């Protein structure tokens, strides 16, 4: 974990004082990994953005998909705001499957290139059914109120070739 402190001079001074007491530096190896990763961050983000946009457009036209949630699609309620604020729409999207939870589980189990995992993403593409993972212990009424239904699938698009990812999703949806 790493980050930056941004704020007023007073806020930064309070944070510096706290860091002196508790520590606030990365070890050397983690700092080196961060510096190494920063060199390719822009390229990786471009791939995430492009791949997720292509996958979202593909899925939005598939008959097995009831809804695609991705700010890069004009159908998303936050599309205009995202377009004004962002240079890309990110690598994370969600879909709501026709056929409910069984269809969602089938999709996830049939994917070959996606790793089943709950992380928000990596260079590898990930897929998960939030109701069966991160939100498992959330009361069903609260989940449904938040739109986290059995039919919801979350996809974090990595940097693989998006044509390969779309082919994998297509075969999984057959």
GROMACS .gro file of N, CA, C and O in nm, residues 61-125:
model
  260
   61UNK      N    1  -2.489  -0.593  -2.612
   61UNK     CA    2  -2.565  -0.641  -2.728
   61UNK      C    3  -2.593  -0.790  -2.722
   61UNK      O    4  -2.645  -0.846  -2.818
   62UNK      N    5  -2.557  -0.855  -2.612
   62UNK     CA    6  -2.575  -1.000  -2.604
   62UNK      C    7  -2.712  -1.032  -2.543
   62UNK      O    8  -2.749  -0.975  -2.440
   63UNK      N    9  -2.787  -1.124  -2.603
   63UNK     CA   10  -2.921  -1.154  -2.553
   63UNK      C   11  -2.926  -1.217  -2.412
   63UNK      O   12  -3.030  -1.210  -2.346
   64UNK      N   13  -2.816  -1.274  -2.364
   64UNK     CA   14  -2.815  -1.335  -2.230
   64UNK      C   15  -2.795  -1.231  -2.120
   64UNK      O   16  -2.809  -1.262  -2.002
   65UNK      N   17  -2.765  -1.108  -2.160
   65UNK     CA   18  -2.736  -1.002  -2.064
   65UNK      C   19  -2.855  -0.906  -2.056
   65UNK      O   20  -2.898  -0.850  -2.157
   66UNK      N   21  -2.907  -0.887  -1.935
   66UNK     CA   22  -3.020  -0.795  -1.916
   66UNK      C   23  -2.973  -0.650  -1.909
   66UNK      O   24  -3.041  -0.560  -1.959
   67UNK      N   25  -2.855  -0.628  -1.849
   67UNK     CA   26  -2.807  -0.491  -1.830
   67UNK      C   27  -2.656  -0.491  -1.809
   67UNK      O   28  -2.603  -0.580  -1.743
   68UNK      N   29  -2.589  -0.391  -1.865
   68UNK     CA   30  -2.446  -0.371  -1.842
   68UNK      C   31  -2.430  -0.240  -1.767
   68UNK      O   32  -2.483  -0.137  -1.808
   69UNK      N   33  -2.355  -0.244  -1.658
   69UNK     CA   34  -2.328  -0.125  -1.578
   69UNK      C   35  -2.183  -0.085  -1.600
   69UNK      O   36  -2.091  -0.148  -1.547
   70UNK      N   37  -2.164   0.018  -1.683
   70UNK     CA   38  -2.030   0.066  -1.715
   70UNK      C   39  -2.043   0.213  -1.755
   70UNK      O   40  -2.120   0.245  -1.847
   71UNK      N   41  -1.972   0.304  -1.690
   71UNK     CA   42  -1.990   0.446  -1.719
   71UNK      C   43  -1.950   0.487  -1.861
   71UNK      O   44  -1.985   0.596  -1.906
   72UNK      N   45  -1.881   0.400  -1.933
   72UNK     CA   46  -1.843   0.430  -2.070
   72UNK      C   47  -1.956   0.410  -2.170
   72UNK      O   48  -1.944   0.448  -2.287
   73UNK      N   49  -2.066   0.351  -2.126
   73UNK     CA   50  -2.181   0.330  -2.214
   73UNK      C   51  -2.280   0.445  -2.198
   73UNK      O   52  -2.312   0.485  -2.085
   74UNK      N   53  -2.333   0.498  -2.308
   74UNK     CA   54  -2.433   0.606  -2.298
   74UNK      C   55  -2.556   0.568  -2.216
   74UNK      O   56  -2.622   0.655  -2.160
   75UNK      N   57  -2.585   0.439  -2.203
   75UNK     CA   58  -2.701   0.393  -2.125
   75UNK      C   59  -2.678   0.404  -1.974
   75UNK      O   60  -2.773   0.396  -1.897
   76UNK      N   61  -2.555   0.424  -1.930
   76UNK     CA   62  -2.526   0.434  -1.787
   76UNK      C   63  -2.575   0.569  -1.735
   76UNK      O   64  -2.550   0.672  -1.797
   77UNK      N   65  -2.643   0.571  -1.619
   77UNK     CA   66  -2.697   0.698  -1.569
   77UNK      C   67  -2.590   0.804  -1.538
   77UNK      O   68  -2.619   0.923  -1.540
   78UNK      N   69  -2.468   0.762  -1.513
   78UNK     CA   70  -2.361   0.858  -1.483
   78UNK      C   71  -2.268   0.885  -1.601
   78UNK      O   72  -2.161   0.942  -1.583
   79UNK      N   73  -2.309   0.845  -1.720
   79UNK     CA   74  -2.221   0.855  -1.838
   79UNK      C   75  -2.177   1.000  -1.866
   79UNK      O   76  -2.058   1.025  -1.887
   80UNK      N   77  -2.271   1.094  -1.867
   80UNK     CA   78  -2.235   1.233  -1.900
   80UNK      C   79  -2.137   1.290  -1.798
   80UNK      O   80  -2.039   1.355  -1.836
   81UNK      N   81  -2.161   1.266  -1.672
   81UNK     CA   82  -2.070   1.314  -1.567
   81UNK      C   83  -1.933   1.247  -1.582
   81UNK      O   84  -1.829   1.315  -1.577
   82UNK      N   85  -1.931   1.117  -1.602
   82UNK     CA   86  -1.803   1.045  -1.617
   82UNK      C   87  -1.727   1.097  -1.738
   82UNK      O   88  -1.604   1.114  -1.733
   83UNK      N   89  -1.796   1.123  -1.846
   83UNK     CA   90  -1.731   1.173  -1.968
   83UNK      C   91  -1.666   1.309  -1.943
   83UNK      O   92  -1.559   1.338  -1.996
   84UNK      N   93  -1.731   1.392  -1.861
   84UNK     CA   94  -1.675   1.525  -1.831
   84UNK      C   95  -1.556   1.514  -1.735
   84UNK      O   96  -1.463   1.594  -1.743
   85UNK      N   97  -1.558   1.417  -1.645
   85UNK     CA   98  -1.457   1.411  -1.540
   85UNK      C   99  -1.339   1.320  -1.571
   85UNK      O  100  -1.236   1.331  -1.506
   86UNK      N  101  -1.355   1.228  -1.664
   86UNK     CA  102  -1.255   1.122  -1.681
   86UNK      C  103  -1.198   1.121  -1.822
   86UNK      O  104  -1.264   1.161  -1.916
   87UNK      N  105  -1.075   1.071  -1.832
   87UNK     CA  106  -1.014   1.049  -1.963
   87UNK      C  107  -1.041   0.908  -2.013
   87UNK      O  108  -1.022   0.878  -2.129
   88UNK      N  109  -1.080   0.819  -1.927
   88UNK     CA  110  -1.116   0.682  -1.958
   88UNK      C  111  -1.214   0.637  -1.853
   88UNK      O  112  -1.229   0.702  -1.749
   89UNK      N  113  -1.281   0.527  -1.876
   89UNK     CA  114  -1.388   0.486  -1.786
   89UNK      C  115  -1.348   0.370  -1.695
   89UNK      O  116  -1.432   0.315  -1.624
   90UNK      N  117  -1.223   0.330  -1.698
   90UNK     CA  118  -1.174   0.226  -1.609
   90UNK      C  119  -1.195   0.086  -1.661
   90UNK      O  120  -1.251   0.064  -1.768
   91UNK      N  121  -1.150  -0.010  -1.583
   91UNK     CA  122  -1.153  -0.149  -1.624
   91UNK      C  123  -1.259  -0.233  -1.555
   91UNK      O  124  -1.266  -0.353  -1.577
   92UNK      N  125  -1.344  -0.173  -1.472
   92UNK     CA  126  -1.442  -0.249  -1.395
   92UNK      C  127  -1.582  -0.228  -1.450
   92UNK      O  128  -1.624  -0.116  -1.474
   93UNK      N  129  -1.653  -0.339  -1.471
   93UNK     CA  130  -1.792  -0.331  -1.514
   93UNK      C  131  -1.870  -0.442  -1.449
   93UNK      O  132  -1.813  -0.538  -1.396
   94UNK      N  133  -2.001  -0.427  -1.450
   94UNK     CA  134  -2.089  -0.531  -1.398
   94UNK      C  135  -2.197  -0.559  -1.500
   94UNK      O  136  -2.233  -0.473  -1.579
   95UNK      N  137  -2.247  -0.682  -1.496
   95UNK     CA  138  -2.358  -0.720  -1.581
   95UNK      C  139  -2.464  -0.788  -1.496
   95UNK      O  140  -2.433  -0.850  -1.395
   96UNK      N  141  -2.588  -0.772  -1.539
   96UNK     CA  142  -2.700  -0.843  -1.478
   96UNK      C  143  -2.745  -0.946  -1.580
   96UNK      O  144  -2.779  -0.912  -1.693
   97UNK      N  145  -2.742  -1.072  -1.539
   97UNK     CA  146  -2.773  -1.182  -1.629
   97UNK      C  147  -2.924  -1.206  -1.638
   97UNK      O  148  -2.993  -1.202  -1.537
   98UNK      N  149  -2.970  -1.233  -1.758
   98UNK     CA  150  -3.106  -1.289  -1.772
   98UNK      C  151  -3.094  -1.433  -1.721
   98UNK      O  152  -2.997  -1.500  -1.746
   99UNK      N  153  -3.189  -1.478  -1.648
   99UNK     CA  154  -3.180  -1.614  -1.595
   99UNK      C  155  -3.132  -1.618  -1.452
   99UNK      O  156  -3.114  -1.726  -1.396
  100UNK      N  157  -3.106  -1.502  -1.392
  100UNK     CA  158  -3.074  -1.495  -1.249
  100UNK      C  159  -2.941  -1.552  -1.207
  100UNK      O  160  -2.845  -1.557  -1.285
  101UNK      N  161  -2.938  -1.598  -1.083
  101UNK     CA  162  -2.815  -1.646  -1.021
  101UNK      C  163  -2.756  -1.769  -1.088
  101UNK      O  164  -2.634  -1.783  -1.095
  102UNK      N  165  -2.842  -1.857  -1.136
  102UNK     CA  166  -2.790  -1.976  -1.205
  102UNK      C  167  -2.716  -1.938  -1.331
  102UNK      O  168  -2.610  -1.993  -1.360
  103UNK      N  169  -2.770  -1.844  -1.406
  103UNK     CA  170  -2.703  -1.798  -1.528
  103UNK      C  171  -2.571  -1.728  -1.494
  103UNK      O  172  -2.471  -1.745  -1.564
  104UNK      N  173  -2.570  -1.652  -1.385
  104UNK     CA  174  -2.446  -1.585  -1.342
  104UNK      C  175  -2.340  -1.687  -1.305
  104UNK      O  176  -2.223  -1.675  -1.347
  105UNK      N  177  -2.377  -1.787  -1.228
  105UNK     CA  178  -2.281  -1.892  -1.189
  105UNK      C  179  -2.230  -1.968  -1.311
  105UNK      O  180  -2.111  -1.999  -1.320
  106UNK      N  181  -2.320  -1.998  -1.404
  106UNK     CA  182  -2.280  -2.069  -1.527
  106UNK      C  183  -2.177  -1.988  -1.604
  106UNK      O  184  -2.076  -2.042  -1.650
  107UNK      N  185  -2.202  -1.858  -1.620
  107UNK     CA  186  -2.108  -1.771  -1.692
  107UNK      C  187  -1.970  -1.778  -1.627
  107UNK      O  188  -1.869  -1.801  -1.694
  108UNK      N  189  -1.966  -1.759  -1.497
  108UNK     CA  190  -1.838  -1.756  -1.426
  108UNK      C  191  -1.766  -1.890  -1.438
  108UNK      O  192  -1.646  -1.895  -1.463
  109UNK      N  193  -1.838  -1.998  -1.422
  109UNK     CA  194  -1.778  -2.131  -1.428
  109UNK      C  195  -1.730  -2.171  -1.566
  109UNK      O  196  -1.639  -2.254  -1.579
  110UNK      N  197  -1.788  -2.114  -1.670
  110UNK     CA  198  -1.750  -2.150  -1.806
  110UNK      C  199  -1.638  -2.065  -1.864
  110UNK      O  200  -1.581  -2.101  -1.967
  111UNK      N  201  -1.608  -1.952  -1.800
  111UNK     CA  202  -1.499  -1.866  -1.851
  111UNK      C  203  -1.366  -1.939  -1.833
  111UNK      O  204  -1.341  -2.002  -1.731
  112UNK      N  205  -1.281  -1.928  -1.934
  112UNK     CA  206  -1.151  -1.994  -1.931
  112UNK      C  207  -1.035  -1.895  -1.909
  112UNK      O  208  -0.933  -1.931  -1.853
  113UNK      N  209  -1.050  -1.771  -1.957
  113UNK     CA  210  -0.941  -1.675  -1.947
  113UNK      C  211  -0.951  -1.587  -1.823
  113UNK      O  212  -0.851  -1.530  -1.780
  114UNK      N  213  -1.069  -1.576  -1.768
  114UNK     CA  214  -1.090  -1.493  -1.650
  114UNK      C  215  -1.060  -1.574  -1.525
  114UNK      O  216  -1.098  -1.689  -1.514
  115UNK      N  217  -0.995  -1.511  -1.428
  115UNK     CA  218  -0.971  -1.575  -1.299
  115UNK      C  219  -1.086  -1.539  -1.207
  115UNK      O  220  -1.126  -1.422  -1.199
  116UNK      N  221  -1.137  -1.638  -1.137
  116UNK     CA  222  -1.244  -1.613  -1.041
  116UNK      C  223  -1.181  -1.556  -0.915
  116UNK      O  224  -1.111  -1.626  -0.842
  117UNK      N  225  -1.205  -1.427  -0.891
  117UNK     CA  226  -1.144  -1.359  -0.777
  117UNK      C  227  -1.224  -1.234  -0.744
  117UNK      O  228  -1.294  -1.180  -0.829
  118UNK      N  229  -1.211  -1.186  -0.621
  118UNK     CA  230  -1.289  -1.073  -0.574
  118UNK      C  231  -1.215  -0.940  -0.581
  118UNK      O  232  -1.269  -0.838  -0.545
  119UNK      N  233  -1.093  -0.937  -0.626
  119UNK     CA  234  -1.015  -0.814  -0.633
  119UNK      C  235  -1.075  -0.720  -0.736
  119UNK      O  236  -1.149  -0.760  -0.825
  120UNK      N  237  -1.040  -0.594  -0.726
  120UNK     CA  238  -1.087  -0.496  -0.824
  120UNK      C  239  -1.008  -0.501  -0.953
  120UNK      O  240  -1.042  -0.434  -1.048
  121UNK      N  241  -0.901  -0.575  -0.956
  121UNK     CA  242  -0.833  -0.590  -1.082
  121UNK      C  243  -0.683  -0.597  -1.071
  121UNK      O  244  -0.623  -0.572  -0.968
  122UNK      N  245  -0.627  -0.631  -1.182
  122UNK     CA  246  -0.485  -0.655  -1.194
  122UNK      C  247  -0.455  -0.654  -1.342
  122UNK      O  248  -0.537  -0.611  -1.422
  123UNK      N  249  -0.340  -0.705  -1.381
  123UNK     CA  250  -0.313  -0.718  -1.524
  123UNK      C  251  -0.392  -0.836  -1.581
  123UNK      O  252  -0.414  -0.843  -1.700
  124UNK      N  253  -0.437  -0.928  -1.493
  124UNK     CA  254  -0.521  -1.039  -1.536
  124UNK      C  255  -0.667  -1.001  -1.520
  124UNK      O  256  -0.703  -0.931  -1.427
  125UNK      N  257  -0.752  -1.051  -1.611
  125UNK     CA  258  -0.894  -1.025  -1.601
  125UNK      C  259  -0.957  -1.116  -1.496
  125UNK      O  260  -0.923  -1.233  -1.486
   0.00000   0.00000   0.00000
